[in-house]
CSV table of C-alpha atoms in Angstrom, one decimal:
chain,number,residue,atom,x,y,z
A,1,MET,CA,21.6,8.3,9.2
A,2,LEU,CA,22.6,7.2,5.8
A,3,ALA,CA,26.2,6.2,5.1
A,4,GLU,CA,28.2,8.4,2.7
A,5,PRO,CA,27.1,7.3,-0.8
A,6,LYS,CA,29.7,5.8,-3.1
A,7,SER,CA,30.4,7.3,-6.5
A,8,ALA,CA,28.1,6.9,-9.5
A,9,ASN,CA,30.6,4.4,-10.9
A,10,SER,CA,29.8,1.9,-8.2
A,11,PRO,CA,28.5,-0.8,-8.1
A,12,ASP,CA,29.6,-2.3,-11.4
A,13,ILE,CA,26.3,-3.3,-12.9
A,14,SER,CA,27.7,-3.9,-16.4
A,15,GLU,CA,27.7,-7.6,-15.9
A,16,SER,CA,24.0,-7.7,-15.1
A,17,ILE,CA,22.7,-6.4,-18.4
A,18,VAL,CA,19.2,-7.7,-19.2
A,19,GLN,CA,18.9,-8.9,-22.8
A,20,PRO,CA,16.4,-6.9,-25.0
A,21,SER,CA,12.9,-7.8,-23.8
A,22,ASP,CA,9.6,-6.3,-23.2
A,23,ASN,CA,9.3,-8.1,-19.9
A,24,PHE,CA,8.8,-5.3,-17.3
A,25,LYS,CA,8.7,-7.8,-14.4
A,26,THR,CA,12.1,-9.3,-15.5
A,27,SER,CA,13.6,-5.8,-15.6
A,28,ILE,CA,12.4,-5.0,-12.1
A,29,GLN,CA,13.6,-8.3,-10.6
A,30,SER,CA,17.0,-8.1,-12.3
A,31,LEU,CA,17.4,-4.6,-11.0
A,32,ILE,CA,16.6,-5.7,-7.4
A,33,GLN,CA,18.8,-8.8,-7.6
A,34,CYS,CA,21.8,-6.6,-8.7
A,35,LEU,CA,21.4,-3.6,-6.4
A,36,ASP,CA,19.7,-4.7,-3.2
A,37,CYS,CA,22.9,-6.3,-1.9
A,38,GLN,CA,24.9,-3.2,-2.7
A,39,CYS,CA,23.2,-0.3,-0.9
A,40,GLU,CA,24.1,3.3,-0.4
A,41,ASN,CA,25.1,3.8,-4.0
A,42,VAL,CA,24.4,6.7,-6.3
A,43,LEU,CA,23.2,5.5,-9.7
A,44,SER,CA,22.3,7.0,-13.0
A,45,LEU,CA,18.7,6.6,-14.2
A,46,GLN,CA,19.9,6.7,-17.8
A,47,ARG,CA,22.3,3.8,-17.1
A,48,ILE,CA,19.7,1.8,-15.2
A,49,ALA,CA,17.2,2.2,-18.1
A,50,SER,CA,19.8,1.1,-20.6
A,51,GLN,CA,21.3,-1.8,-18.8
A,52,PHE,CA,18.0,-3.3,-17.4
A,53,ASN,CA,16.0,-2.6,-20.5
A,54,PHE,CA,13.4,-0.2,-19.0
A,55,TYR,CA,11.3,2.1,-21.0
A,56,LYS,CA,12.1,5.5,-19.4
A,57,ARG,CA,8.5,6.2,-18.3
A,58,ARG,CA,8.1,2.8,-16.7
A,59,LEU,CA,11.4,3.2,-14.9
A,60,TYR,CA,10.1,6.5,-13.4
A,61,ASP,CA,7.0,4.7,-12.2
A,62,VAL,CA,9.2,2.1,-10.4
A,63,ILE,CA,11.4,4.8,-8.9
A,64,ASN,CA,8.4,6.8,-7.7
A,65,VAL,CA,6.9,3.7,-6.0
A,66,TYR,CA,10.3,2.7,-4.5
A,67,GLU,CA,11.1,6.2,-3.3
A,68,SER,CA,7.7,6.4,-1.5
A,69,ILE,CA,8.5,3.4,0.6
A,70,GLY,CA,12.1,4.2,1.3
A,71,ILE,CA,14.0,1.9,-1.1
A,72,CYS,CA,15.7,4.8,-2.9
A,73,LYS,CA,15.9,8.5,-3.0
A,74,LYS,CA,16.1,10.8,-6.1
A,75,LEU,CA,19.0,13.2,-5.9
A,76,SER,CA,18.6,14.9,-9.3
A,77,VAL,CA,16.8,14.4,-12.6
A,78,ASP,CA,19.2,11.6,-13.6
A,79,SER,CA,20.6,10.2,-10.3
A,80,LEU,CA,19.3,8.4,-7.3
A,81,LEU,CA,20.6,6.9,-4.0
A,82,TRP,CA,19.7,3.2,-3.7
A,83,ILE,CA,19.0,2.5,0.0
A,84,GLY,CA,17.5,-1.0,-0.2
A,85,PHE,CA,14.5,-3.1,0.8
A,86,SER,CA,15.6,-3.3,4.4
A,87,ASN,CA,14.3,0.3,4.7
A,88,VAL,CA,10.7,-0.6,3.6
A,89,LEU,CA,9.4,-1.7,7.0
A,90,PRO,CA,10.8,1.3,9.0
A,91,THR,CA,9.4,3.6,6.3
A,92,LEU,CA,5.9,2.0,6.6
A,93,GLU,CA,6.1,2.1,10.4
A,94,ARG,CA,6.8,5.9,10.3
A,95,LEU,CA,3.9,6.4,7.9
A,96,VAL,CA,1.5,4.5,10.2
A,97,ARG,CA,2.7,6.5,13.3
A,98,LYS,CA,2.4,9.8,11.4
A,99,GLU,CA,-1.1,9.0,10.2
A,100,ARG,CA,-2.0,7.7,13.7
A,101,ILE,CA,-3.7,4.7,12.2
A,102,PHE,CA,-4.0,2.7,15.4
A,103,GLU,CA,-6.0,5.3,17.3
A,104,LYS,CA,-9.6,4.3,17.9
A,105,ASP,CA,-11.0,7.6,16.8
A,106,TYR,CA,-9.0,7.6,13.5
A,107,ASN,CA,-11.3,8.1,10.6
A,108,ILE,CA,-10.3,5.9,7.6
A,109,ASP,CA,-11.9,8.5,5.3
A,110,ASN,CA,-8.7,10.4,5.9
A,111,LEU,CA,-7.1,8.0,3.5
A,112,SER,CA,-9.4,9.0,0.6
A,113,ILE,CA,-7.7,11.3,-1.8
A,114,GLU,CA,-9.1,14.8,-2.2
A,115,GLU,CA,-6.7,16.1,-4.8
A,116,THR,CA,-7.6,15.8,-8.4
A,117,SER,CA,-4.0,15.3,-9.3
A,118,ILE,CA,-3.1,11.7,-8.3
A,119,THR,CA,0.6,11.0,-7.8
A,120,ILE,CA,2.1,7.5,-7.7
A,121,SER,CA,3.9,8.3,-4.5
A,122,ASN,CA,0.8,9.5,-2.6
A,123,LEU,CA,-1.4,6.6,-3.9
A,124,THR,CA,1.2,4.1,-2.9
A,125,HIS,CA,1.2,5.4,0.6
A,126,LYS,CA,-2.6,5.4,0.8
A,127,PHE,CA,-2.8,1.9,-0.6
A,128,LEU,CA,-0.3,0.4,1.8
A,129,LEU,CA,-1.8,2.3,4.8
A,130,LEU,CA,-5.2,0.7,4.2
A,131,PHE,CA,-3.8,-2.7,5.2
A,132,SER,CA,-3.0,-1.5,8.6
A,133,ALA,CA,-6.1,0.7,8.9
A,134,LEU,CA,-8.3,-2.3,8.3
A,135,HIS,CA,-5.9,-4.6,10.1
A,136,GLN,CA,-6.0,-7.2,7.3
A,137,THR,CA,-3.4,-8.5,4.9
A,138,SER,CA,-5.7,-8.8,1.8
A,139,ILE,CA,-7.4,-6.0,-0.2
A,140,ASP,CA,-9.5,-6.0,-3.4
A,141,ILE,CA,-7.9,-3.5,-5.9
A,142,LYS,CA,-11.3,-2.2,-7.2
A,143,GLN,CA,-12.7,-1.8,-3.7
A,144,CYS,CA,-9.6,0.1,-2.7
A,145,SER,CA,-9.9,2.3,-5.8
A,146,LYS,CA,-13.5,3.1,-5.1
A,147,PHE,CA,-12.8,4.0,-1.5
A,148,LEU,CA,-9.7,6.1,-2.3
A,149,SER,CA,-11.7,8.0,-5.0
A,150,LYS,CA,-14.8,8.7,-3.0
A,151,LYS,CA,-13.8,12.4,-2.5
A,152,ASN,CA,-12.6,13.2,-6.0
A,153,ASP,CA,-14.6,11.1,-8.4
A,154,LYS,CA,-11.4,9.8,-10.1
A,155,PHE,CA,-12.1,6.1,-9.8
A,156,LYS,CA,-10.8,5.1,-13.3
A,157,THR,CA,-7.6,7.2,-12.9
A,158,ILE,CA,-6.9,5.7,-9.4
A,159,LEU,CA,-7.7,2.2,-10.6
A,160,CYS,CA,-5.4,2.5,-13.5
A,161,LYS,CA,-2.5,3.8,-11.4
A,162,LEU,CA,-3.2,1.2,-8.7
A,163,TYR,CA,-2.8,-1.6,-11.2
A,164,GLN,CA,0.6,-0.1,-12.1
A,165,ILE,CA,1.6,0.2,-8.5
A,166,THR,CA,0.4,-3.3,-7.5
A,167,TYR,CA,2.3,-4.8,-10.5
A,168,ILE,CA,5.5,-3.1,-9.4
A,169,LEU,CA,4.9,-4.2,-5.7
A,170,GLU,CA,4.1,-7.7,-6.8
A,171,SER,CA,7.2,-7.9,-9.0
A,172,SER,CA,9.2,-6.7,-6.0
A,173,ASN,CA,7.7,-9.5,-3.7
A,174,ILE,CA,6.0,-6.9,-1.4
A,175,ILE,CA,2.5,-8.2,-2.3
A,176,VAL,CA,1.3,-11.3,-4.0
A,177,LYS,CA,-1.8,-12.1,-6.0
A,178,SER,CA,-4.6,-13.9,-4.2
A,179,GLN,CA,-6.5,-16.8,-5.7
A,180,LYS,CA,-9.5,-14.5,-5.6
A,181,PRO,CA,-9.5,-12.3,-8.8
A,182,GLY,CA,-8.6,-8.7,-8.2
A,183,GLU,CA,-7.3,-9.3,-4.7
A,184,VAL,CA,-3.8,-8.9,-3.5
A,185,ILE,CA,-2.1,-10.0,-0.2
A,186,LEU,CA,0.6,-8.0,1.6
A,187,ASN,CA,3.7,-10.0,2.4
A,188,LYS,CA,3.7,-10.5,6.2
A,189,GLU,CA,7.2,-9.1,6.4
A,190,TYR,CA,5.7,-5.7,5.5
A,191,PHE,CA,2.4,-5.8,7.4
A,192,ILE,CA,2.3,-3.3,10.3
A,193,GLU,CA,-0.1,-4.6,12.9
A,194,ASN,CA,-1.4,-3.2,16.2
A,195,GLN,CA,0.1,-5.4,18.8
A,196,LYS,CA,-2.5,-4.3,21.3
A,197,ILE,CA,-5.2,-6.2,19.4
A,198,TYR,CA,-4.1,-9.4,21.1
A,199,ILE,CA,-4.4,-8.1,24.6
A,200,HIS,CA,-7.8,-9.0,26.1
A,201,PRO,CA,-9.5,-6.0,27.6
A,202,LEU,CA,-10.0,-7.8,31.0
A,203,LEU,CA,-6.3,-8.2,31.2
A,204,SER,CA,-5.5,-4.6,30.2
A,205,ILE,CA,-5.2,-2.1,33.0
A,206,ASP,CA,-5.6,0.8,30.5
A,207,ALA,CA,-8.8,-0.8,29.3
A,208,LEU,CA,-10.2,-1.2,32.8
A,209,LEU,CA,-9.3,2.4,33.7
A,210,ASN,CA,-10.6,3.9,30.5
A,211,ASN,CA,-13.5,1.5,29.9
A,212,SER,CA,-12.3,1.4,26.3
A,213,GLU,CA,-13.8,-0.9,23.7
A,214,ASN,CA,-12.1,-4.0,22.5
A,215,GLU,CA,-9.6,-3.2,19.7
A,216,ILE,CA,-11.0,-6.0,17.6
A,217,ASP,CA,-14.4,-4.2,17.6
A,218,PHE,CA,-13.2,-1.0,16.1
A,219,TYR,CA,-11.3,-2.8,13.4
A,220,GLU,CA,-14.4,-4.7,12.6
A,221,LYS,CA,-16.4,-1.5,12.4
A,222,ARG,CA,-13.8,0.0,10.0
A,223,ARG,CA,-14.0,-3.1,7.8
A,224,LYS,CA,-17.8,-3.0,7.7
A,225,TYR,CA,-17.7,0.7,6.8
A,226,PHE,CA,-15.1,0.1,4.1
A,227,SER,CA,-17.2,-2.7,2.7
A,228,TYR,CA,-20.4,-0.5,2.7
A,229,GLU,CA,-18.7,2.5,1.2
A,230,THR,CA,-17.3,0.4,-1.7
A,231,MET,CA,-20.7,-1.1,-2.6
A,232,SER,CA,-22.7,-0.1,-5.6
A,233,GLU,CA,-25.9,1.9,-5.0
A,234,LYS,CA,-27.9,-1.2,-5.8
A,235,GLN,CA,-26.0,-3.3,-3.2
A,236,LYS,CA,-26.4,-0.5,-0.6
A,237,TYR,CA,-30.2,-0.5,-1.3
A,238,PHE,CA,-30.5,-4.2,-0.8
A,239,THR,CA,-28.3,-4.1,2.3
A,240,MET,CA,-30.6,-1.4,3.7
A,241,LEU,CA,-33.7,-3.5,2.9
A,242,CYS,CA,-32.2,-6.5,4.6
A,243,ARG,CA,-31.4,-4.5,7.8
A,244,GLU,CA,-35.0,-3.1,7.9
A,245,THR,CA,-36.5,-6.5,7.3
A,246,PHE,CA,-34.5,-8.3,10.1
A,247,SER,CA,-34.7,-5.4,12.5
A,248,SER,CA,-38.5,-4.9,12.3
A,249,PRO,CA,-40.6,-6.9,14.8
A,250,MET,CA,-42.3,-10.0,13.4
A,251,ILE,CA,-46.1,-9.9,13.1
A,252,LEU,CA,-47.7,-13.2,14.2
């Protein structure tokens, strides 16, 4: 349960004013540096925008991303409750449990977005859940966009919004850019993994009783499916040809 919030006049952020600049990343990091050690405070969005030099629309994007992962909570049009980054991991854990990501019969197509209206909050959830669903810490942004848009044909819209989301998450040190172009890596502090993956089936009583497949196998199947679904039609065609070539018996 959240502690009783302090008044909108606290904390005193007047000494943390960012000098006029168009540097969005600097504004985000200055906001975090000032507020994350002073949680449970009600703040004015107008005041934040002014003192940390945010364009109003960009600040709303930051708040939508942050609210979706538990860092803050909007109370009204112009006020929010700052909770802090310590709430990110518990929030992601709740999302993973709610989505039942670690169940073997879970279909990762459930993460694809059917709605034609794409919200920053929902897209942030889907993006971060993919790391756990595939059980890997790195994801290509374009591949992710293609997969998430497979049900609504909104690839460009999702890609554009994902770039905004990943920029905010990177500025907040939740993800980092990989050396591979277009790829991002989730900070290990926020990676929700299935602990059962490290239990060998021969040592697991449940596995013996249920004759279940190795956890590693179904994650590998998910990753292969994800990779195939994000291929171009030409890539899929050549993949199919290769399979047919190597699966057909050799004629001597």
